């Protein structure tokens, strides 16, 4: 397993970590298999989305903020229930195939860390199960 440390720049931010994950695969020595990415945080998520047009992820964040408004009358005393809910909705973990030592993503896809209660320093755990 390898760990990435990512500093998110704003309260809500999407950080493309595709290059960093591929570096971690090289560090692990993984050539082929299944990669699991996991964030050990309750206000963050990992996703696969388009990484060519930044409007795609801007639209995603704007839509999520409409679906789960920041001031939604929540009970949680920390005041960051929106972040906790969106973290659960997007998910703390994803699985991506690895081929030839790199993530086998589609042409327009990137792997992204999403933080909903930053700015913070975040960890992404990268582990690979090999095909032999
Ligand atoms: Zn909280």
Coordinates of N, CA and C and ligand atoms in Angstrom, one line a residue:
X1 N 0.8 -1.2 0.0 CA 0.0 0.0 0.0 C 0.9 1.2 0.0
X2 N 0.4 2.3 -0.7 CA 1.1 3.6 -0.6 C 0.0 4.6 -0.2
X3 N 0.6 5.7 0.3 CA -0.3 6.8 0.8 C 0.1 8.1 0.1
X4 N -0.9 8.8 -0.5 CA -0.7 10.1 -1.0 C -1.2 11.1 0.0
X5 N -0.5 12.3 0.0 CA -0.9 13.4 0.9 C -1.2 14.5 -0.1
X6 N -2.5 15.0 0.0 CA -3.0 16.0 -0.9 C -3.5 17.2 -0.1
X7 N -3.1 18.4 -0.4 CA -3.6 19.6 0.3 C -4.7 20.2 -0.6
X8 N -5.9 20.2 0.0 CA -7.0 20.8 -0.8 C -7.0 22.3 -0.6
X9 N -7.3 23.1 -1.7 CA -7.1 24.5 -1.6 C -8.3 25.4 -1.1
X10 N -9.5 24.8 -0.9 CA -10.7 25.6 -0.6 C -11.6 24.7 0.2
X11 N -12.7 25.3 0.7 CA -13.7 24.6 1.5 C -14.2 23.4 0.7
X12 N -14.6 23.7 -0.6 CA -15.0 22.6 -1.5 C -14.1 22.6 -2.6
X13 N -13.5 21.5 -2.9 CA -12.5 21.4 -4.0 C -12.4 20.0 -4.6
X14 N -12.1 20.0 -5.9 CA -11.8 18.7 -6.6 C -10.4 18.8 -7.0
X15 N -9.6 17.8 -6.6 CA -8.2 17.7 -7.0 C -7.9 16.5 -7.8
X16 N -7.5 16.7 -9.1 CA -7.1 15.6 -9.9 C -5.8 14.9 -9.4
X17 N -5.9 13.7 -9.1 CA -4.8 12.9 -8.5 C -4.3 11.8 -9.4
X18 N -4.7 11.8 -10.6 CA -4.4 10.7 -11.6 C -2.8 10.5 -11.6
X19 N -2.1 11.6 -11.8 CA -0.6 11.5 -11.9 C 0.0 10.9 -10.6
X20 N -0.5 11.4 -9.5 CA 0.0 11.0 -8.2 C -0.3 9.5 -8.0
X21 N -1.5 9.0 -8.4 CA -1.8 7.6 -8.2 C -0.9 6.7 -9.1
X22 N -0.7 7.2 -10.3 CA 0.2 6.4 -11.2 C 1.6 6.3 -10.7
X23 N 2.1 7.4 -10.0 CA 3.4 7.4 -9.4 C 3.4 6.4 -8.2
X24 N 2.3 6.3 -7.5 CA 2.2 5.4 -6.4 C 2.2 4.0 -6.9
X25 N 1.5 3.7 -8.0 CA 1.6 2.4 -8.6 C 3.0 1.9 -8.9
X26 N 3.8 2.9 -9.5 CA 5.2 2.6 -9.8 C 6.0 2.3 -8.5
X27 N 5.6 3.1 -7.4 CA 6.3 2.9 -6.1 C 6.0 1.5 -5.6
X28 N 4.7 1.1 -5.7 CA 4.3 -0.2 -5.2 C 4.9 -1.3 -6.1
X29 N 5.2 -1.0 -7.3 CA 5.6 -2.0 -8.3 C 4.5 -2.8 -8.9
X30 N 3.3 -2.2 -8.9 CA 2.1 -2.9 -9.5 C 2.1 -2.8 -11.0
X31 N 2.0 -3.9 -11.7 CA 1.9 -3.9 -13.2 C 0.5 -4.1 -13.7
X32 N -0.2 -5.1 -13.1 CA -1.5 -5.5 -13.6 C -2.3 -5.9 -12.4
X33 N -3.6 -5.6 -12.3 CA -4.4 -6.0 -11.2 C -5.6 -5.0 -11.0
X34 N -6.0 -4.9 -9.8 CA -7.1 -4.1 -9.4 C -6.6 -3.1 -8.3
X35 N -6.8 -1.8 -8.6 CA -6.4 -0.8 -7.6 C -7.6 -0.3 -6.8
X36 N -7.4 -0.2 -5.5 CA -8.4 0.4 -4.6 C -7.9 1.7 -4.1
X37 N -8.7 2.7 -4.2 CA -8.3 4.0 -3.7 C -9.3 4.3 -2.5
X38 N -8.8 4.7 -1.4 CA -9.6 4.9 -0.2 C -9.2 6.2 0.5
X39 N -10.2 7.0 0.9 CA -9.9 8.2 1.7 C -10.4 7.9 3.1
X40 N -9.5 8.0 4.1 CA -9.9 7.7 5.5 C -10.4 9.0 6.2
X41 N -11.4 9.6 5.6 CA -11.9 10.9 6.0 C -13.4 10.9 5.8
X42 N -14.1 11.7 6.7 CA -15.6 11.7 6.7 C -16.2 12.9 5.9
X43 N -15.3 13.7 5.4 CA -15.8 14.9 4.6 C -15.2 14.8 3.2
X44 N -14.6 13.7 2.8 CA -14.0 13.7 1.5 C -14.5 12.4 0.7
X45 N -14.2 12.4 -0.6 CA -14.6 11.3 -1.4 C -13.6 11.1 -2.5
X46 N -13.6 10.0 -3.2 CA -12.8 9.8 -4.4 C -13.8 9.4 -5.5
X47 N -13.5 10.0 -6.7 CA -14.4 9.8 -7.8 C -13.6 9.7 -9.1
X48 N -14.2 9.1 -10.1 CA -13.7 9.2 -11.5 C -14.7 10.1 -12.3
X49 N -14.1 11.1 -12.9 CA -14.9 12.0 -13.7 C -14.1 12.5 -14.9
X50 N -14.7 13.4 -15.7 CA -14.0 13.9 -16.9 C -12.9 14.9 -16.4
X51 N -11.7 14.8 -16.9 CA -10.7 15.8 -16.5 C -10.2 16.7 -17.6
X52 N -11.0 16.7 -18.7 CA -10.5 17.6 -19.8 C -11.2 19.0 -19.7
X53 N -12.5 19.0 -19.5 CA -13.2 20.3 -19.4 C -13.5 20.6 -18.0
X54 N -12.9 21.6 -17.4 CA -13.1 21.8 -15.9 C -14.6 22.2 -15.6
X55 N -15.3 22.6 -16.6 CA -16.8 22.9 -16.4 C -17.5 21.7 -15.9
X56 N -17.1 20.5 -16.3 CA -17.8 19.3 -15.9 C -17.8 19.2 -14.3
X57 N -16.6 19.3 -13.7 CA -16.5 19.2 -12.3 C -17.1 20.4 -11.6
X58 N -17.0 21.6 -12.2 CA -17.6 22.8 -11.6 C -19.1 22.6 -11.6
X59 N -19.7 22.1 -12.7 CA -21.2 21.8 -12.7 C -21.5 20.7 -11.7
X60 N -20.7 19.7 -11.5 CA -20.9 18.7 -10.5 C -21.0 19.3 -9.1
X61 N -20.0 20.1 -8.7 CA -20.0 20.7 -7.4 C -21.2 21.6 -7.2
X62 N -21.5 22.4 -8.2 CA -22.7 23.3 -8.1 C -24.0 22.5 -7.9
X63 N -24.1 21.4 -8.6 CA -25.3 20.6 -8.5 C -25.4 20.0 -7.1
X64 N -24.3 19.4 -6.7 CA -24.3 18.8 -5.3 C -24.7 19.8 -4.3
X65 N -24.2 21.0 -4.4 CA -24.5 22.0 -3.4 C -26.0 22.4 -3.4
X66 N -26.7 22.3 -4.6 CA -28.1 22.5 -4.7 C -28.9 21.3 -4.0
X67 N -28.3 20.1 -4.3 CA -29.0 18.9 -3.8 C -28.9 18.8 -2.2
X68 N -27.7 19.2 -1.7 CA -27.5 19.2 -0.3 C -27.0 20.6 0.1
X69 N -27.9 21.5 0.5 CA -27.5 22.8 0.8 C -26.7 22.9 2.1
X70 N -25.8 23.8 2.2 CA -24.9 23.9 3.4 C -25.7 24.1 4.7
X71 N -26.7 25.0 4.6 CA -27.6 25.2 5.7 C -28.9 24.5 5.6
X72 N -28.8 23.2 5.8 CA -30.0 22.4 5.6 C -30.8 22.1 6.8
X73 N -30.5 22.8 7.9 CA -31.2 22.6 9.2 C -30.8 21.3 9.8
X74 N -29.5 20.9 9.7 CA -29.0 19.7 10.2 C -28.8 19.7 11.7
X75 N -28.7 18.6 12.4 CA -28.5 18.5 13.9 C -27.1 18.5 14.3
X76 N -26.2 18.0 13.5 CA -24.8 17.8 13.8 C -24.1 19.1 14.3
X77 N -23.6 19.2 15.5 CA -23.1 20.4 16.1 C -21.9 21.0 15.4
X78 N -21.1 20.3 14.7 CA -19.9 20.8 14.1 C -20.3 21.7 12.9
X79 N -21.5 21.7 12.4 CA -21.9 22.5 11.3 C -21.5 22.1 9.9
X80 N -20.9 20.9 9.8 CA -20.5 20.4 8.5 C -21.2 19.2 8.0
X81 N -22.5 19.1 8.3 CA -23.3 18.0 7.9 C -23.3 17.9 6.4
X82 N -23.4 19.0 5.7 CA -23.4 19.0 4.2 C -22.2 18.1 3.7
X83 N -21.0 18.4 4.3 CA -19.8 17.7 3.9 C -19.9 16.2 4.2
X84 N -20.4 15.9 5.4 CA -20.5 14.4 5.7 C -21.5 13.7 4.8
X85 N -22.6 14.4 4.4 CA -23.6 13.8 3.6 C -23.0 13.6 2.2
X86 N -22.4 14.6 1.6 CA -21.8 14.5 0.3 C -20.7 13.5 0.2
X87 N -19.9 13.4 1.3 CA -18.9 12.3 1.3 C -19.5 11.0 1.2
X88 N -20.6 10.7 1.9 CA -21.2 9.4 1.8 C -21.8 9.2 0.4
X89 N -22.4 10.3 -0.2 CA -23.1 10.1 -1.5 C -22.1 9.8 -2.6
X90 N -20.9 10.4 -2.5 CA -19.9 10.2 -3.6 C -19.1 8.9 -3.3
X91 N -18.8 8.7 -2.0 CA -18.1 7.5 -1.6 C -16.7 7.7 -1.2
X92 N -16.2 6.9 -0.2 CA -14.8 7.0 0.3 C -13.9 6.1 -0.5
X93 N -14.4 5.3 -1.4 CA -13.5 4.3 -2.0 C -14.0 4.0 -3.5
X94 N -13.0 3.7 -4.3 CA -13.3 3.3 -5.7 C -12.3 2.2 -6.1
X95 N -12.7 1.5 -7.1 CA -11.8 0.4 -7.7 C -11.6 0.7 -9.2
X96 N -10.3 0.6 -9.6 CA -10.0 0.9 -11.0 C -9.0 -0.2 -11.5
X97 N -9.2 -0.8 -12.7 CA -8.2 -1.7 -13.2 C -6.8 -1.1 -13.4
X98 N -5.8 -1.9 -13.3 CA -4.4 -1.4 -13.5 C -3.9 -2.3 -14.7
X99 N -3.3 -1.6 -15.7 CA -2.7 -2.3 -16.8 C -1.4 -1.7 -17.2
X100 N -0.4 -2.5 -17.3 CA 1.0 -2.0 -17.7 C 1.5 -0.9 -16.7
X101 N 1.1 -1.1 -15.4 CA 1.7 -0.2 -14.4 C 0.9 1.1 -14.3
X102 N -0.2 1.3 -15.0 CA -0.9 2.5 -14.9 C -2.4 2.2 -14.8
X103 N -3.2 3.2 -14.2 CA -4.6 3.1 -14.2 C -5.2 3.0 -15.6
X104 N -6.0 2.0 -15.8 CA -6.6 1.8 -17.1 C -7.9 2.6 -17.2
X105 N -7.7 3.9 -17.2 CA -8.9 4.8 -17.3 C -9.2 5.1 -18.8
X106 N -10.4 5.5 -19.0 CA -10.8 6.0 -20.3 C -10.1 7.3 -20.7
X107 N -10.2 7.6 -22.0 CA -9.4 8.7 -22.5 C -9.7 10.0 -21.8
X108 N -11.0 10.3 -21.4 CA -11.3 11.5 -20.8 C -11.5 11.5 -19.3
X109 N -11.1 10.3 -18.7 CA -11.3 10.2 -17.3 C -10.1 10.5 -16.5
X110 N -10.4 11.0 -15.3 CA -9.3 11.3 -14.3 C -9.8 10.8 -12.9
X111 N -8.9 10.5 -12.0 CA -9.3 10.2 -10.7 C -9.1 11.5 -9.8
X112 N -10.1 11.7 -9.0 CA -10.2 13.0 -8.3 C -10.5 12.8 -6.8
X113 N -9.8 13.5 -6.0 CA -10.1 13.6 -4.5 C -11.1 14.8 -4.4
X114 N -12.2 14.6 -3.7 CA -13.1 15.7 -3.5 C -13.2 15.9 -2.0
X115 N -13.0 17.2 -1.6 CA -13.1 17.6 -0.2 C -14.3 18.6 -0.1
X116 N -15.1 18.4 0.9 CA -16.3 19.2 1.1 C -16.1 20.1 2.4
X117 N -15.0 20.0 3.1 CA -14.9 20.8 4.3 C -13.4 21.2 4.5
X118 N -12.8 21.7 3.5 CA -11.4 22.1 3.6 C -11.3 23.6 3.9
X119 N -10.1 24.2 3.6 CA -8.9 23.5 3.1 C -8.3 22.6 4.2
X120 N -7.8 21.4 3.7 CA -7.2 20.4 4.7 C -6.1 19.6 3.9
X121 N -5.3 19.0 4.7 CA -4.4 18.0 4.2 C -5.0 16.7 4.3
X122 N -5.1 16.0 3.2 CA -5.8 14.7 3.1 C -5.0 13.6 2.6
X123 N -5.3 12.4 3.1 CA -4.6 11.1 2.7 C -5.5 10.3 1.8
X124 N -4.8 9.8 0.7 CA -5.5 8.8 -0.1 C -4.7 7.5 -0.1
X125 N -5.3 6.4 0.3 CA -4.6 5.1 0.4 C -4.7 4.4 -0.9
X126 N -3.6 3.9 -1.5 CA -3.6 3.2 -2.7 C -3.1 1.8 -2.5
X127 N -4.0 0.8 -2.8 CA -3.6 -0.5 -2.7 C -3.9 -1.3 -3.9
X128 N -3.2 -2.3 -4.2 CA -3.4 -3.1 -5.5 C -3.4 -4.6 -5.2
X129 N -4.4 -5.2 -5.8 CA -4.5 -6.7 -5.7 C -4.0 -7.2 -7.1
X130 N -3.0 -8.0 -7.2 CA -2.4 -8.3 -8.5 C -3.1 -9.5 -9.1
X131 N -2.8 -9.6 -10.4 CA -3.4 -10.8 -11.2 C -2.3 -11.9 -11.3
X132 N -1.2 -11.7 -10.6 CA -0.2 -12.7 -10.6 C 1.0 -12.4 -11.5
Ligands
LIG1 ZN1 -18.7 16.9 11.5

